[in-house]
Coordinates of C-alpha atoms and ligand atoms in Angstrom, one line a residue:
M21 CA 35.8 4.7 -1.7
A22 CA 35.8 4.1 -5.4
F23 CA 33.6 1.1 -4.7
I24 CA 30.8 3.3 -3.3
E25 CA 31.1 5.7 -6.3
E26 CA 30.8 2.8 -8.7
L27 CA 27.8 1.5 -6.9
L28 CA 26.1 4.9 -6.8
A29 CA 26.7 5.3 -10.5
K30 CA 24.7 2.2 -11.3
E31 CA 21.2 2.4 -12.9
S32 CA 19.7 -0.4 -10.8
Y33 CA 20.6 -2.4 -7.7
T34 CA 20.6 -5.9 -6.5
K35 CA 19.5 -6.9 -3.0
S36 CA 23.0 -7.5 -1.9
E37 CA 24.2 -4.1 -3.2
L38 CA 21.4 -2.4 -1.3
V39 CA 22.3 -4.2 1.9
E40 CA 25.8 -2.9 1.3
L41 CA 24.6 0.6 0.8
L42 CA 22.5 0.5 3.9
Q43 CA 25.7 -0.1 5.9
V44 CA 27.8 2.7 4.5
T45 CA 29.4 5.0 7.0
G46 CA 31.6 8.2 7.0
D47 CA 32.5 9.4 3.5
G48 CA 30.5 6.7 1.8
R49 CA 27.4 7.8 3.7
A50 CA 28.0 11.4 2.8
K51 CA 28.3 10.4 -0.9
L52 CA 25.0 8.5 -0.8
F53 CA 23.3 11.5 0.7
S54 CA 24.8 14.0 -1.7
K55 CA 23.9 11.8 -4.7
A56 CA 20.2 11.6 -3.5
A57 CA 20.2 15.4 -2.9
G58 CA 21.5 16.0 -6.4
I59 CA 18.8 13.7 -8.0
K60 CA 16.1 15.5 -6.1
E61 CA 17.4 18.9 -7.2
K62 CA 17.6 17.8 -10.8
Y63 CA 14.2 16.1 -11.1
L64 CA 12.1 18.1 -8.7
G65 CA 13.9 21.3 -7.9
N66 CA 14.2 22.7 -4.3
K67 CA 10.5 22.9 -3.5
V68 CA 8.9 21.1 -0.6
Y69 CA 5.1 20.6 -0.7
L70 CA 2.8 20.6 2.3
R71 CA -0.1 18.3 3.1
G72 CA -2.1 19.6 6.1
L73 CA -2.7 16.5 8.1
V74 CA -6.2 16.0 9.7
E75 CA -6.4 13.1 12.1
M76 CA -10.1 12.6 11.7
S77 CA -10.7 9.9 14.2
N78 CA -8.6 7.5 16.3
V79 CA -11.3 4.8 16.2
C80 CA -9.8 1.7 14.5
R81 CA -11.2 -1.8 13.8
K82 CA -7.7 -3.2 13.6
N83 CA -5.3 -4.3 16.3
C84 CA -1.8 -4.0 14.7
L85 CA 0.7 -5.1 17.3
Y86 CA 2.9 -1.9 17.0
C87 CA 0.3 0.8 17.0
G88 CA -0.8 3.0 20.0
I89 CA -4.4 3.4 18.8
R90 CA -5.0 -0.3 18.1
S91 CA -8.5 -1.4 19.0
G92 CA -7.2 -3.4 22.0
N93 CA -5.7 -0.4 23.7
Q94 CA -8.3 0.5 26.2
K95 CA -6.3 3.5 27.5
V96 CA -7.1 5.5 24.4
N97 CA -9.7 8.2 24.6
R98 CA -11.5 7.7 21.3
Y99 CA -12.7 10.7 19.3
N100 CA -14.3 11.4 16.0
L101 CA -14.1 14.9 14.6
T102 CA -17.3 16.4 13.3
D103 CA -17.6 17.3 9.6
D104 CA -17.5 21.0 10.6
E105 CA -14.2 20.6 12.5
I106 CA -12.7 18.8 9.5
V107 CA -14.0 21.4 7.0
D108 CA -12.6 24.2 9.2
A109 CA -9.2 22.6 9.3
A110 CA -9.3 22.3 5.4
I111 CA -10.3 26.0 5.2
F112 CA -7.3 26.8 7.4
A113 CA -5.0 24.9 5.0
W114 CA -6.6 26.5 2.0
K115 CA -6.4 30.1 3.4
N116 CA -2.8 29.5 4.3
K117 CA -2.0 28.2 0.8
Y118 CA -0.9 24.7 1.9
G119 CA -2.0 23.5 -1.5
S120 CA -3.1 20.0 -0.2
I121 CA -4.5 18.2 2.8
A122 CA -4.3 14.6 4.0
L123 CA -7.2 13.0 5.8
Q124 CA -6.1 10.2 8.1
A125 CA -8.0 8.0 10.5
G126 CA -7.9 4.6 12.1
E127 CA -9.4 2.0 9.8
I128 CA -13.2 2.0 9.7
S129 CA -14.8 0.1 6.8
T130 CA -18.5 0.4 7.3
R131 CA -20.9 1.6 4.7
E132 CA -21.8 4.6 6.9
F133 CA -18.1 5.6 7.0
A134 CA -17.8 5.3 3.2
T135 CA -20.8 7.5 2.8
R136 CA -19.7 10.0 5.4
V137 CA -16.3 10.5 3.7
E138 CA -18.0 10.9 0.3
G139 CA -20.2 13.7 1.8
L140 CA -17.2 15.2 3.6
L141 CA -15.1 15.4 0.4
G142 CA -18.0 17.2 -1.2
K143 CA -18.2 19.7 1.7
I144 CA -14.4 20.3 1.7
N145 CA -14.3 20.9 -2.1
A146 CA -17.3 23.3 -1.9
A147 CA -15.7 25.3 1.0
T148 CA -12.3 25.6 -0.8
Y149 CA -13.5 25.9 -4.4
G150 CA -12.0 22.5 -5.2
E151 CA -8.5 24.0 -5.0
L152 CA -7.0 21.7 -2.5
G153 CA -5.3 18.4 -3.5
I154 CA -6.7 15.8 -1.2
T155 CA -4.8 12.8 0.0
L156 CA -6.6 10.0 1.7
S157 CA -5.1 7.7 4.3
L158 CA -8.1 5.7 5.5
G159 CA -6.9 2.1 5.3
E160 CA -8.3 -0.9 3.5
Q161 CA -11.6 -0.5 1.7
D162 CA -13.3 -2.2 -1.2
E163 CA -12.7 -1.0 -4.7
D164 CA -16.1 0.5 -5.0
T165 CA -15.5 2.7 -1.9
Y166 CA -12.1 3.8 -3.3
R167 CA -13.9 4.7 -6.6
R168 CA -16.6 6.7 -4.9
W169 CA -14.0 8.7 -2.9
F170 CA -11.9 9.3 -6.1
Q171 CA -15.0 10.6 -7.9
K172 CA -15.5 13.1 -5.1
G173 CA -12.0 14.5 -5.4
G174 CA -9.6 12.3 -3.5
I175 CA -6.6 12.3 -5.8
R176 CA -3.9 10.5 -3.8
Y177 CA -4.0 7.5 -1.4
L178 CA -1.5 6.4 1.2
L179 CA -1.5 2.8 2.4
R180 CA 1.7 1.5 3.9
I181 CA 2.6 -2.1 3.4
E182 CA 4.5 -1.8 6.8
S183 CA 6.8 -4.6 5.7
S184 CA 6.9 -6.2 2.2
N185 CA 8.0 -9.4 3.7
Q186 CA 5.0 -11.7 4.4
E187 CA 6.6 -13.5 7.3
L188 CA 7.5 -10.3 9.1
Y189 CA 4.1 -8.8 8.3
K190 CA 2.6 -11.8 10.1
K191 CA 4.7 -11.1 13.2
L192 CA 3.5 -7.5 13.3
H193 CA -0.2 -8.2 13.1
P194 CA -2.7 -10.6 14.7
N195 CA -3.0 -13.7 12.7
D196 CA -6.5 -13.3 11.3
S197 CA -8.4 -12.4 8.2
L198 CA -8.6 -8.7 9.2
H199 CA -4.8 -8.4 9.0
D200 CA -4.0 -10.1 5.8
Y201 CA -1.0 -9.2 3.7
K202 CA -2.6 -10.3 0.5
T203 CA -5.6 -8.1 1.1
R204 CA -3.3 -5.1 1.5
I205 CA -1.6 -5.8 -1.8
E206 CA -5.0 -6.2 -3.5
C207 CA -6.0 -2.8 -2.0
L208 CA -2.9 -1.2 -3.5
K209 CA -3.8 -2.7 -6.9
S210 CA -7.4 -1.4 -6.6
L211 CA -6.1 2.1 -5.8
R212 CA -4.0 2.0 -8.9
R213 CA -6.9 0.8 -11.1
V214 CA -9.2 3.5 -9.8
G215 CA -6.7 6.2 -10.8
Y216 CA -5.2 7.5 -7.5
Q217 CA -1.6 8.6 -7.1
V218 CA -0.6 5.6 -4.9
G219 CA 1.7 5.8 -2.0
S220 CA 3.0 3.2 0.3
G221 CA 6.0 2.6 2.6
V222 CA 7.4 0.7 5.6
M223 CA 8.5 1.1 9.1
I224 CA 12.3 1.0 9.7
G225 CA 13.9 -0.7 12.7
L226 CA 11.1 -3.0 13.6
P227 CA 11.6 -6.0 15.9
F228 CA 12.8 -9.0 13.8
Q229 CA 13.6 -6.8 10.8
T230 CA 16.9 -7.3 9.0
L231 CA 18.8 -5.2 6.5
E232 CA 17.8 -7.9 3.9
H233 CA 14.2 -7.1 4.7
L234 CA 14.8 -3.4 4.1
A235 CA 16.6 -4.0 0.9
D236 CA 13.6 -6.1 -0.3
D237 CA 11.3 -3.3 0.8
L238 CA 13.2 -0.9 -1.5
L239 CA 13.0 -3.3 -4.4
W240 CA 9.3 -3.9 -3.7
M241 CA 8.5 -0.2 -3.8
Q242 CA 10.3 0.0 -7.2
E243 CA 8.5 -3.1 -8.4
M244 CA 5.1 -1.6 -7.4
D245 CA 6.0 1.5 -9.3
L246 CA 4.7 3.7 -6.5
D247 CA 4.0 7.4 -7.1
M248 CA 4.7 8.3 -3.4
V249 CA 6.6 6.9 -0.6
G250 CA 6.1 7.5 3.1
M251 CA 8.3 5.5 5.5
G252 CA 9.8 6.2 8.8
P253 CA 11.4 4.8 12.0
Y254 CA 9.5 2.4 14.2
V255 CA 9.0 4.0 17.6
E256 CA 7.9 1.6 20.3
H257 CA 4.7 2.4 22.2
P258 CA 4.3 1.1 25.8
D259 CA 0.7 0.1 25.4
T260 CA 1.3 -2.3 22.5
P261 CA 2.3 -6.0 22.4
L262 CA 5.5 -5.3 20.5
F263 CA 6.8 -3.2 23.4
E264 CA 7.9 -6.5 24.9
Y265 CA 10.7 -6.7 22.3
R266 CA 12.1 -3.3 23.0
E267 CA 15.4 -4.7 24.3
Q268 CA 16.0 -6.3 20.9
L269 CA 15.6 -3.1 18.9
L270 CA 18.4 -1.2 17.2
P271 CA 19.3 1.9 19.3
I272 CA 17.1 4.8 18.3
A273 CA 19.9 6.7 16.7
E274 CA 20.6 3.7 14.3
R275 CA 16.9 3.5 13.4
F276 CA 17.1 7.2 12.6
D277 CA 20.2 6.7 10.5
L278 CA 18.7 3.8 8.6
S279 CA 15.6 5.8 7.9
L280 CA 17.7 8.6 6.3
K281 CA 19.6 6.0 4.2
M282 CA 16.3 4.3 3.1
T283 CA 15.0 7.8 2.1
A284 CA 18.2 8.6 0.1
L285 CA 18.2 5.1 -1.5
I286 CA 14.6 5.3 -2.7
R287 CA 15.3 8.7 -4.1
V288 CA 18.2 7.3 -6.0
M289 CA 16.1 4.4 -7.2
M290 CA 12.9 6.3 -8.0
K291 CA 14.0 9.7 -9.2
N292 CA 10.7 11.6 -9.7
I293 CA 8.4 10.2 -7.0
N294 CA 7.1 12.2 -4.0
I295 CA 8.7 11.2 -0.7
V296 CA 7.4 12.3 2.6
A297 CA 9.7 13.5 5.4
P298 CA 7.9 11.5 8.1
T299 CA 6.9 13.1 11.4
A300 CA 8.1 10.0 13.3
L301 CA 11.7 11.2 12.4
Q302 CA 11.1 14.3 14.5
A303 CA 10.0 12.1 17.4
I304 CA 13.7 11.1 17.6
D305 CA 15.6 14.2 16.4
P306 CA 14.3 17.7 16.6
L307 CA 15.7 18.3 13.1
G308 CA 14.6 14.9 11.8
R309 CA 12.4 16.1 9.0
E310 CA 14.9 18.7 7.8
K311 CA 17.5 16.0 7.6
A312 CA 15.2 13.9 5.4
I313 CA 14.5 16.9 3.1
K314 CA 18.2 17.2 2.6
V315 CA 18.6 13.6 1.5
G316 CA 15.7 13.4 -0.9
A317 CA 12.3 14.0 0.7
N318 CA 10.0 16.6 -0.8
V319 CA 6.8 16.5 1.1
V320 CA 6.0 17.4 4.7
M321 CA 2.7 16.9 6.6
P322 CA 2.1 19.6 9.1
N323 CA -0.5 18.7 11.6
I324 CA -3.7 20.8 11.4
T325 CA -5.9 18.5 13.6
P326 CA -7.7 20.7 16.2
G327 CA -5.2 20.9 19.1
A328 CA -7.4 19.3 21.7
F329 CA -7.3 16.0 19.9
R330 CA -3.7 15.7 18.8
N331 CA -2.6 14.0 21.9
D332 CA -5.2 11.2 21.4
Y333 CA -3.8 10.2 18.0
K334 CA -0.6 8.7 19.3
L335 CA 0.6 5.9 17.1
Y336 CA 4.0 6.1 18.8
E337 CA 5.8 7.9 21.7
N338 CA 7.1 11.4 21.7
K339 CA 4.9 12.5 18.8
P340 CA 5.9 16.1 18.0
C341 CA 3.6 19.2 17.8
V342 CA 0.9 17.8 20.1
D343 CA 0.9 21.0 22.1
D344 CA 1.0 23.3 19.2
A345 CA -1.8 24.9 17.2
A346 CA -2.0 24.7 13.4
D347 CA -0.6 28.3 13.2
D348 CA 2.4 27.4 15.2
C349 CA 3.3 24.5 12.9
K350 CA 2.9 26.8 9.9
N351 CA 5.4 29.3 11.0
C352 CA 7.7 26.8 12.5
L353 CA 7.8 24.6 9.4
D354 CA 8.3 27.5 7.0
A355 CA 11.4 28.5 8.9
R356 CA 12.6 25.0 9.1
I357 CA 12.3 24.3 5.4
Q358 CA 14.1 27.5 4.5
L359 CA 16.9 26.6 6.9
A360 CA 17.2 23.3 5.1
G361 CA 17.9 25.4 1.9
H362 CA 14.4 24.7 0.4
E363 CA 11.3 26.6 -0.4
V364 CA 7.7 25.8 0.4
G365 CA 5.5 25.3 -2.7
Y366 CA 2.7 27.4 -1.4
G367 CA -0.6 27.1 -3.2
E368 CA 0.5 24.2 -5.3
H369 CA -0.7 20.6 -5.3
G370 CA 2.8 19.3 -5.7
D371 CA 1.6 16.1 -7.4
S372 CA 3.9 13.2 -8.1
P373 CA 5.6 13.8 -11.5
H374 CA 6.1 10.1 -11.6
F375 CA 2.3 9.6 -11.8
Y376 CA 2.0 11.9 -14.8
Q377 CA 4.9 10.3 -16.5
R378 CA 3.2 6.9 -16.3
K379 CA -0.1 8.4 -17.3
N380 CA 1.3 10.2 -20.4
A381 CA 3.1 7.0 -21.4
Q382 CA -0.1 5.0 -21.5
Ligands
LIG7 N1 6.0 3.6 15.1 C1 6.2 4.2 13.9 N2 5.2 4.2 13.0 C2 4.0 3.7 13.4 N3 2.8 3.6 12.7 C3 1.9 2.9 13.5 N4 2.5 2.6 14.7 C4 3.8 3.1 14.6 C5 4.9 3.0 15.5 N5 4.8 2.5 16.7 C6 2.7 4.0 11.3 C7 2.3 2.8 10.4 C8 1.0 3.3 9.8 C9 1.1 4.8 9.9 C10 -0.2 5.5 9.9 O1 1.7 5.0 11.2 O2 3.2 2.7 9.4 O3 0.8 2.9 8.5
LIG8 FE1 -5.4 0.9 13.1 FE2 -3.5 1.9 11.3 FE3 -3.0 1.7 14.0 FE4 -3.2 -0.6 12.5 S1 -1.6 1.1 12.2 S2 -4.1 -0.2 14.5 S3 -4.8 0.0 11.0 S4 -4.5 3.0 13.0
LIG9 FE1 4.6 21.7 14.4 FE2 7.1 22.8 14.4 S1 6.0 21.7 12.8 S2 5.5 23.1 15.9

C-alpha cells in the first residue's frame, strides 16, 4: 500500500494517476477517504452549510438526453411557482437560519424571465433583510443577464459542464446550437468575469463515460479554478432517450462508489473550495449525502420547494424527499449531519474560502 500513500502525498496529479486512484479498493480506498476528510477538517473545519433549494419551475427550453424534465418529455406536468411562493420559501429558510438559498429552474432565456428574476431577487432580499446568500442555478444566459442578477444580490452560480469531454458532451445532448459545449464554457467565463462564486461539475457513471473521462473532469475543474463543485451519479430516467443504454451502465453501487471517490479526489486536489453532497447520491443510498460529507463535501441543499410541486421536478428516478415538507427535511438533515460527526453552520453564508483567496490575491 506504500504506493497509494506516495500518490496521496503528491501535490498534483497526472491523468493516469487519477485513473489509478479512481480504481483503489479496500485499504487504499479507506486511505483516500481519510486523506480527503483530513484536508476538509484542516481547511474548512467540521461545518456543513445549507442552501435551501427552491425548484422555481420545471419549464425548460432544452432537451438534454438524460434529463427527466427535458422539453421533449410530454409526460411532465409543467409548473411555474409564483413570486409569492418563492419568497415564502426564502422566508422559511431565513427564519430557520439556513443562511443561504439556491434558486433552480429549467433553462428559460427570455427577456421576461431575466426581468422576472431580477424583480424576484429584489423581493427576496427585501423580505429577508438581505441576509440570505443566494445561489442561482438558472442555466445559460447572456453576460448582461448574469450581471443584472449579480447586481440584485445573486452571489453564487452553479452551471454544470456535465462532462468536460466535448465528444461525450455531444452524445448526451441534441446536436444543435442550443446544446453547444463552447457556449457553456463561455457562460462559465462570463460568470467569473461578472464576479460570482462559480460552481460546476459533472455526472458520474454516464453511458459511454470512461475513467479517463472522469480523470479529465477532475483536471478540468482544477484548471477552471472553480470555487464550488457539485457532481453526482447519473441516475437513468425512463422517459429519456439515454434510458435505452441502461444495460451498458455500471451497476448503481459502482456509480455511487465512483461518486464518493470523485468527491474525495476533488477535495484532495482543491482544498478550500465548497463541495456539494448531491441529492442524487441519496436516490441510491439512504445515507448517500452523509457518506459524501465524510469524504470531503461541506454543502447540502435541503429541498424547500412547496411540497405539491416536488414530484414534478424529477430529473432522475427515486428523487428523495418528494413527499416531505420543508420542516421535515430541516429536522431530518440536522440529525443526519450530526450523526456524520459534523455541525450545521446555521445563519452563515458559508461562502467558498477559495473565492476569497483568489480575490485577495488579485
Ligand atoms: N441523473 C443525474 N443527474 C441529472 N441531472 C439531470 N438529469 C440527471 C440524471 N438523469 C443533473 C444535471 C444538471 C442538474 C441540474 O441535474 O447535472 O446539471
Ligand atoms: Fe433543462 Fe437542465 Fe434538464 Fe437540460 S438538464 S433538460 S437544461 S433542466
Ligand atoms: Fe428531506 Fe431527510 S432531508 S426528509
